[in-house]
mmCIF file of C-alpha atoms in Angstrom:
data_model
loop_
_atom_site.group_PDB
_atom_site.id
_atom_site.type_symbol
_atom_site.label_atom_id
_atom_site.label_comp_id
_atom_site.label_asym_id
_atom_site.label_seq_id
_atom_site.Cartn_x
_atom_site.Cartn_y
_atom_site.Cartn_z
ATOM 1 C CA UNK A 234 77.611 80.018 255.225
ATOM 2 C CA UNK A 235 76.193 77.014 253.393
ATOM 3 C CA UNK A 236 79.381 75.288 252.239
ATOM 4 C CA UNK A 237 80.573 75.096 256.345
ATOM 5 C CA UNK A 238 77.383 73.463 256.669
ATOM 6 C CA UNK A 239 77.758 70.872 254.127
ATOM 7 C CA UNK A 240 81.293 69.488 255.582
ATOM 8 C CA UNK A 241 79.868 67.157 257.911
ATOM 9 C CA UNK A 242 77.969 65.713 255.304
ATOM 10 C CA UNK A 243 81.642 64.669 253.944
ATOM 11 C CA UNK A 244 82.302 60.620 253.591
ATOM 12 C CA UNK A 245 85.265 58.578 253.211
ATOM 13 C CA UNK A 246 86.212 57.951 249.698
ATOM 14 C CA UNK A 247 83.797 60.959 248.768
ATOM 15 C CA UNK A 248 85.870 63.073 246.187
ATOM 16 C CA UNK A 249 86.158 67.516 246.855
ATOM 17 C CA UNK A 250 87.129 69.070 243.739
ATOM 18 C CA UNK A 251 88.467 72.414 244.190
ATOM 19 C CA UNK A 252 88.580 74.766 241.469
ATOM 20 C CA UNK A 253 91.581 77.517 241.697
ATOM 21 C CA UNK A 254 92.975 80.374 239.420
ATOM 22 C CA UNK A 255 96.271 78.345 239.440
ATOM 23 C CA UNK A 256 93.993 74.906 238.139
ATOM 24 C CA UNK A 257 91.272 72.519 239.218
ATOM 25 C CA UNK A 258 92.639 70.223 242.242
ATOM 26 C CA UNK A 259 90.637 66.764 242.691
ATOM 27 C CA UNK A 260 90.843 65.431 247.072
ATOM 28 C CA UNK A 261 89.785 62.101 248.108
ATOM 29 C CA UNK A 262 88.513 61.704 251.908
ATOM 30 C CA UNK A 263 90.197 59.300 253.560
ATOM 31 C CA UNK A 264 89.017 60.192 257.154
ATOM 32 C CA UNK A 265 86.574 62.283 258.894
ATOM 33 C CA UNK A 266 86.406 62.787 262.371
ATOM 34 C CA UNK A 267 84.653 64.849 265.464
ATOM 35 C CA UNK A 268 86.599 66.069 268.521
ATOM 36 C CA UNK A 269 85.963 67.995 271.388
ATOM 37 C CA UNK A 270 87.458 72.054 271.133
ATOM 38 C CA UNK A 271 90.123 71.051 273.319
ATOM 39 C CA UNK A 272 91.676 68.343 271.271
ATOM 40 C CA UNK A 273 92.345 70.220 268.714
ATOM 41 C CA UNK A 274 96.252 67.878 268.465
ATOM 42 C CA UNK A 275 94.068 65.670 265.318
ATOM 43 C CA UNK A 276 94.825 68.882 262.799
ATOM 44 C CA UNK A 277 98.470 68.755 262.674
ATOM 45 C CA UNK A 278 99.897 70.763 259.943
ATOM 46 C CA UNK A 279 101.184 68.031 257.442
ATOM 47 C CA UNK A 280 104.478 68.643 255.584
ATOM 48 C CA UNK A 281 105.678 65.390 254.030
ATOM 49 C CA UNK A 282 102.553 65.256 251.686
ATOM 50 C CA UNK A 283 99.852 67.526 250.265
ATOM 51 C CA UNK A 284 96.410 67.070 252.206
ATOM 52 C CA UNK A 285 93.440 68.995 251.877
ATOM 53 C CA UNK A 286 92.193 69.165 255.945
ATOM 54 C CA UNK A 287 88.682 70.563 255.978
ATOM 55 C CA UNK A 288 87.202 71.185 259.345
ATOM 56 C CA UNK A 289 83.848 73.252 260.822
ATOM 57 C CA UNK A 290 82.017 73.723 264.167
ATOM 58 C CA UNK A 291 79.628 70.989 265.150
ATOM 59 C CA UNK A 292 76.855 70.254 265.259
ATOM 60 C CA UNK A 293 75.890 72.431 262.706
ATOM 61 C CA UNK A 294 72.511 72.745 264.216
ATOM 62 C CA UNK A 295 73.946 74.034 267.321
ATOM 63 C CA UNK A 296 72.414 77.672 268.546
ATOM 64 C CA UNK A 297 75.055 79.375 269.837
ATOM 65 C CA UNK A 298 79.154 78.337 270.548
ATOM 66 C CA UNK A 299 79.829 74.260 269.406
ATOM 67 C CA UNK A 300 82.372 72.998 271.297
ATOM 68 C CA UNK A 301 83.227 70.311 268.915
ATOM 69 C CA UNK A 302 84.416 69.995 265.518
ATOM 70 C CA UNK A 303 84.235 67.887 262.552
ATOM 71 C CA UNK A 304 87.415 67.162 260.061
ATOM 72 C CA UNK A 305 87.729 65.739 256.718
ATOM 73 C CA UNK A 306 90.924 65.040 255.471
ATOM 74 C CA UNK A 307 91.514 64.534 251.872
ATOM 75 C CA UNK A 308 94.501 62.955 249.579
ATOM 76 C CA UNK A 309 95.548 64.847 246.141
ATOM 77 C CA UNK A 310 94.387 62.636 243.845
ATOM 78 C CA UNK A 311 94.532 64.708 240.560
ATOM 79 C CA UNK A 312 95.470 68.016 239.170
ATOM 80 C CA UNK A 313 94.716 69.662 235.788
#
């Protein structure tokens, strides 16, 4: 799937715009990290504020099972 393979490539401060039936959403990363499988405690779900939380297996270059993953999390920064 090539857009799981781009999320590593994510920076902070890089913008995700996100483009729905209900309107076009505009995320601003303000962290990325990789953790092991196991620590999987970083990806809480977040109810006092809208994120966007992106996360995929990695390394992406990895043949087989990746025991670690990467995360991008993102603020709402503008809807329309």
């Amino acid at each position: 799937n090539g857009m799981l393979k781009k999320i590593p490539l994510i920076q902070k401060g890089e913008n995700i715009i996100i483009e729905t039936t209900y309107g076009k959403y505009t995320y601003q990363v303000y962290d990325t990290k990789v953790v092991h499988q196991t620590e999987l405690d970083v990806a809480p779900i977040q109810r006092e504020k809208e994120i966007l939380m992106l996360y995929t297996c990695y390394p992406m270059d990895t043949i087989g099972y990746a025991s670690e993953r990467f995360f991008a999390y993102a603020n709402l920064v503008e809807e329309s």
